[in-house]
Amino acid sequence: MVLYVIGLGLADENDITLKGFEAVKSSERIYLESYTSILMVPGFKERLEKLYQKQVILAHRETVELEAESILEGAATSNIAFLVVGDPLSATTHTDLILRAKHSSPPIPVKIIHNASIMTAIGSSGLAGYNFGQTVSVPFWSDDWKPDSWLERIGENLNIGLHTLALSDIKVREQSAEDMSRGILRYQDPRYMLIPQLISQILSAANSQKADYLDPNRTLAIALCRMGSEQERIVSGTLQELLDMANPSQEEAQAEEAEDDADELASEADLDKRRAARAEARAKRAFGEPLHSLVIVGKRLHPLERDYAASYACPGSNFIQVAQDVYGCKE
Amino acid sequence: MVLYVIGLGLADENDITLKGFEAVKSSERIYLESYTSILMVPGFKERLEKLYQKQVILAHRETVELEAESILEGAATSNIAFLVVGDPLSATTHTDLILRAKHSSPPIPVKIIHNASIMTAIGSSGLAGYNFGQTVSVPFWSDDWKPDSWLERIGENLNIGLHTLALSDIKVREQSAEDMSRGILRYQDPRYMLIPQLISQILSAANSQKADYLDPNRTLAIALCRMGSEQERIVSGTLQELLDMANPSQEEAQAEEAEDDADELASEADLDKRRAARAEARAKRAFGEPLHSLVIVGKRLHPLERDYAASYACPGSNFIQVAQDVYGCKE
């Protein structure tokens, strides 16, 4: 029979294709890969099960990487469906499972059913897919771990005029260092990097690498949020303008400071947590719930691309002006 | 109401998403954009109509570019669906229609329903979407028009180690120069560039630009043919190996030469046409029917990418060896 590797598309259970849906219905077991992305609806496993009228098995990283045999079990006599949010092969993460199926004895035929991914949805920014260079993933930084090799890749793209899609990190089923050192298996709440943190890390990396190609006031970018969902939000502007969208107003900042000063019992750690929560709330007010991605615009910007992207400019944005002055996009 | 701009996906009518299908069913008029790509099944308009139980209107380039108003007509009171093979925004071709809808008075809400495109299907090559640079389109050359600005872009990608997706030209509803000069409106048969011609043009451009980065024996490539269809065919090898797949065997070449020599009545033009037909038949024998695209592998090739791509190597290919010797991909 067949191992179907099926893309679920961008946002919810109805983004599967008719072909993918038929393949699911013909399958004996249905796995949902649950560690590289998420469908942007609550209870998505249950929603899939309701649509398919079948049980869906969550496949965590450990299962797929260490117990691939259990996924492929019985594929000689029945179809197996392996569902992946977005397109199943936009990263190489799942080629291992596929190669394993092909190298089984006897080989298990594999059928890929493609779908839209964030790499297709970039078209909604108005920028042509043709003009994108390599894609980068920006990981969460911690106090003592700030990898920034992705910055050089943005620079390589910009250097030849190309746009860059920057994907923000997601952390699911993550363990705290403390729990791990104590041998406690307990997962923290999922974390999703939002636009302000993504831009802050980019600017911070550019600053520490002395990269002069990411001036926040002279670099255009487009925030792509919850693409393909009902809450899709697209916002364009300079990096600085996008960052400012999630800054507190002067009144807010004063009120928050007063609140913190008045709370004499709060520890520094408490205050840090509170400030982070406020920043997150403001980021969501400006850009909506995750997932968020960012397009950094390259110099080869075409007037047609500019016009479309500018239709999403944030209030008061200098998008058109910067496109003209810095990008030389004049017509 | 809404202008739905809906991707049909890669191959046939069942590649539409459930969401897209519902949008089509809710629409008063359904247009099928018929000039940037084709669904890879015969009679696809009729197949769509059968699936939708509705009439589908073919929208040629002239209609979309010059009569956009007629497409948007009535959108205030009913939904309109505009169908595009692949993803609707992977090129900017349709942003004009969308901007026009948004700028209508009153504005017509636009909803994009994304889908897989060849830019997603590249994942089936085994190469990671992350590691692709800009995409190039290679147009048909004629005797006196051989544009090759796309070569430099392949070079830019290779220079920073990135893979390149090269899309081959398609010509639909094309008029001959002769008919045009006589004012006769008559369309020629559609033409689709196949892998051998695509590679030949790439090598010829590299040769005339003295580009040393595309040595046919030291450059790896992956032919992606009819992606997403039942006849999907993926073949990897060096550029030269892929080219050789469509060359005649010695016996074939001799038999063809003998046949041509014996036909004393045939003009040079007749013979040229016959040779072109043979080359096309051989190209289709090796790579199948169109559409064909080609991935040119960049130096940043990862061992996981190599292993997957090598599983599609043509018989006798040096894929692994070249990956090791030229690409430094050793593990």
mmCIF file of N, CA, C and O in Angstrom, chain B residues 152-186:
data_model
loop_
_atom_site.group_PDB
_atom_site.id
_atom_site.type_symbol
_atom_site.label_atom_id
_atom_site.label_comp_id
_atom_site.label_asym_id
_atom_site.label_seq_id
_atom_site.Cartn_x
_atom_site.Cartn_y
_atom_site.Cartn_z
ATOM 1 N N GLU B 152 23.042 35.169 -15.136
ATOM 2 C CA GLU B 152 23.734 35.883 -14.066
ATOM 3 C C GLU B 152 23.094 35.580 -12.705
ATOM 4 O O GLU B 152 23.768 35.488 -11.684
ATOM 5 N N ARG B 153 21.782 35.406 -12.727
ATOM 6 C CA ARG B 153 21.084 35.135 -11.460
ATOM 7 C C ARG B 153 21.395 33.729 -10.944
ATOM 8 O O ARG B 153 21.507 33.527 -9.737
ATOM 9 N N ILE B 154 21.524 32.791 -11.863
ATOM 10 C CA ILE B 154 21.964 31.452 -11.442
ATOM 11 C C ILE B 154 23.349 31.576 -10.818
ATOM 12 O O ILE B 154 23.641 30.994 -9.771
ATOM 13 N N GLY B 155 24.199 32.378 -11.473
ATOM 14 C CA GLY B 155 25.557 32.586 -10.962
ATOM 15 C C GLY B 155 25.556 33.209 -9.574
ATOM 16 O O GLY B 155 26.320 32.798 -8.697
ATOM 17 N N GLU B 156 24.673 34.189 -9.364
ATOM 18 C CA GLU B 156 24.576 34.823 -8.040
ATOM 19 C C GLU B 156 24.209 33.788 -6.977
ATOM 20 O O GLU B 156 24.761 33.775 -5.879
ATOM 21 N N ASN B 157 23.253 32.940 -7.306
ATOM 22 C CA ASN B 157 22.860 31.897 -6.349
ATOM 23 C C ASN B 157 24.024 30.950 -6.072
ATOM 24 O O ASN B 157 24.340 30.654 -4.917
ATOM 25 N N LEU B 158 24.647 30.459 -7.150
ATOM 26 C CA LEU B 158 25.728 29.483 -6.985
ATOM 27 C C LEU B 158 26.877 30.082 -6.186
ATOM 28 O O LEU B 158 27.512 29.407 -5.378
ATOM 29 N N ASN B 159 27.106 31.355 -6.404
ATOM 30 C CA ASN B 159 28.211 32.044 -5.749
ATOM 31 C C ASN B 159 28.090 32.022 -4.228
ATOM 32 O O ASN B 159 29.087 32.042 -3.514
ATOM 33 N N ILE B 160 26.856 31.993 -3.727
ATOM 34 C CA ILE B 160 26.691 31.896 -2.273
ATOM 35 C C ILE B 160 26.165 30.511 -1.886
ATOM 36 O O ILE B 160 25.588 30.322 -0.812
ATOM 37 N N GLY B 161 26.351 29.545 -2.790
ATOM 38 C CA GLY B 161 26.090 28.148 -2.429
ATOM 39 C C GLY B 161 24.644 27.708 -2.529
ATOM 40 O O GLY B 161 24.292 26.606 -2.090
ATOM 41 N N LEU B 162 23.781 28.552 -3.116
ATOM 42 C CA LEU B 162 22.347 28.244 -3.098
ATOM 43 C C LEU B 162 21.888 27.478 -4.338
ATOM 44 O O LEU B 162 22.470 27.592 -5.411
ATOM 45 N N HIS B 163 20.821 26.716 -4.158
ATOM 46 C CA HIS B 163 20.184 26.026 -5.272
ATOM 47 C C HIS B 163 19.341 27.016 -6.084
ATOM 48 O O HIS B 163 18.885 28.027 -5.563
ATOM 49 N N THR B 164 19.108 26.669 -7.354
ATOM 50 C CA THR B 164 18.274 27.509 -8.216
ATOM 51 C C THR B 164 17.167 26.675 -8.841
ATOM 52 O O THR B 164 17.428 25.596 -9.375
ATOM 53 N N LEU B 165 15.957 27.182 -8.776
ATOM 54 C CA LEU B 165 14.869 26.590 -9.548
ATOM 55 C C LEU B 165 14.798 27.325 -10.882
ATOM 56 O O LEU B 165 14.624 28.547 -10.910
ATOM 57 N N ALA B 166 14.963 26.569 -11.978
ATOM 58 C CA ALA B 166 14.854 27.155 -13.318
ATOM 59 C C ALA B 166 13.548 26.671 -13.938
ATOM 60 O O ALA B 166 13.345 25.470 -14.117
ATOM 61 N N LEU B 167 12.671 27.619 -14.220
ATOM 62 C CA LEU B 167 11.377 27.281 -14.822
ATOM 63 C C LEU B 167 11.496 27.377 -16.328
ATOM 64 O O LEU B 167 12.099 28.316 -16.853
ATOM 65 N N SER B 168 10.912 26.420 -17.022
ATOM 66 C CA SER B 168 11.002 26.442 -18.476
ATOM 67 C C SER B 168 9.799 27.162 -19.060
ATOM 68 O O SER B 168 8.708 27.162 -18.498
ATOM 69 N N ASP B 169 10.046 27.764 -20.184
ATOM 70 C CA ASP B 169 9.051 28.605 -20.843
ATOM 71 C C ASP B 169 7.855 27.780 -21.318
ATOM 72 O O ASP B 169 7.992 26.611 -21.665
ATOM 73 N N ILE B 170 6.685 28.395 -21.289
ATOM 74 C CA ILE B 170 5.545 27.820 -21.994
ATOM 75 C C ILE B 170 4.972 28.908 -22.889
ATOM 76 O O ILE B 170 5.002 30.089 -22.562
ATOM 77 N N LYS B 171 4.502 28.489 -24.055
ATOM 78 C CA LYS B 171 3.913 29.446 -24.999
ATOM 79 C C LYS B 171 2.517 28.958 -25.336
ATOM 80 O O LYS B 171 2.354 27.902 -25.961
ATOM 81 N N VAL B 172 1.523 29.701 -24.891
ATOM 82 C CA VAL B 172 0.161 29.347 -25.280
ATOM 83 C C VAL B 172 -0.466 30.544 -25.988
ATOM 84 O O VAL B 172 -0.115 31.683 -25.721
ATOM 85 N N ARG B 173 -1.355 30.258 -26.931
ATOM 86 C CA ARG B 173 -2.005 31.316 -27.725
ATOM 87 C C ARG B 173 -0.981 32.260 -28.344
ATOM 88 O O ARG B 173 -1.144 33.477 -28.338
ATOM 89 N N GLU B 174 0.054 31.660 -28.919
ATOM 90 C CA GLU B 174 1.106 32.447 -29.536
ATOM 91 C C GLU B 174 0.773 32.602 -31.024
ATOM 92 O O GLU B 174 0.283 31.667 -31.645
ATOM 93 N N GLN B 175 1.088 33.776 -31.581
ATOM 94 C CA GLN B 175 0.870 33.981 -33.013
ATOM 95 C C GLN B 175 2.206 33.925 -33.745
ATOM 96 O O GLN B 175 3.226 34.344 -33.203
ATOM 97 N N SER B 176 2.203 33.423 -34.971
ATOM 98 C CA SER B 176 3.442 33.429 -35.748
ATOM 99 C C SER B 176 3.701 34.850 -36.248
ATOM 100 O O SER B 176 2.775 35.642 -36.431
ATOM 101 N N ALA B 177 4.986 35.155 -36.471
ATOM 102 C CA ALA B 177 5.351 36.483 -36.971
ATOM 103 C C ALA B 177 4.667 36.725 -38.315
ATOM 104 O O ALA B 177 4.202 37.833 -38.611
ATOM 105 N N GLU B 178 4.566 35.666 -39.105
ATOM 106 C CA GLU B 178 3.964 35.778 -40.431
ATOM 107 C C GLU B 178 2.484 36.154 -40.324
ATOM 108 O O GLU B 178 2.028 37.097 -40.980
ATOM 109 N N ASP B 179 1.759 35.414 -39.479
ATOM 110 C CA ASP B 179 0.338 35.725 -39.300
ATOM 111 C C ASP B 179 0.147 37.145 -38.785
ATOM 112 O O ASP B 179 -0.739 37.874 -39.222
ATOM 113 N N MET B 180 1.008 37.517 -37.835
ATOM 114 C CA MET B 180 0.854 38.852 -37.249
ATOM 115 C C MET B 180 1.058 39.929 -38.297
ATOM 116 O O MET B 180 0.313 40.905 -38.356
ATOM 117 N N SER B 181 2.067 39.737 -39.162
ATOM 118 C CA SER B 181 2.343 40.770 -40.162
ATOM 119 C C SER B 181 1.208 40.835 -41.183
ATOM 120 O O SER B 181 0.962 41.870 -41.786
ATOM 121 N N ARG B 182 0.501 39.732 -41.350
ATOM 122 C CA ARG B 182 -0.628 39.735 -42.289
ATOM 123 C C ARG B 182 -1.943 40.090 -41.606
ATOM 124 O O ARG B 182 -2.996 40.096 -42.233
ATOM 125 N N GLY B 183 -1.871 40.303 -40.290
ATOM 126 C CA GLY B 183 -3.088 40.660 -39.575
ATOM 127 C C GLY B 183 -4.052 39.499 -39.391
ATOM 128 O O GLY B 183 -5.254 39.688 -39.233
ATOM 129 N N ILE B 184 -3.523 38.273 -39.433
ATOM 130 C CA ILE B 184 -4.395 37.103 -39.233
ATOM 131 C C ILE B 184 -4.347 36.695 -37.761
ATOM 132 O O ILE B 184 -3.269 36.451 -37.219
ATOM 133 N N LEU B 185 -5.512 36.632 -37.109
ATOM 134 C CA LEU B 185 -5.540 36.213 -35.705
ATOM 135 C C LEU B 185 -5.692 34.696 -35.657
ATOM 136 O O LEU B 185 -6.787 34.155 -35.809
ATOM 137 N N ARG B 186 -4.579 34.028 -35.493
ATOM 138 C CA ARG B 186 -4.596 32.561 -35.459
ATOM 139 C C ARG B 186 -3.514 32.128 -34.485
ATOM 140 O O ARG B 186 -2.391 32.634 -34.525
#
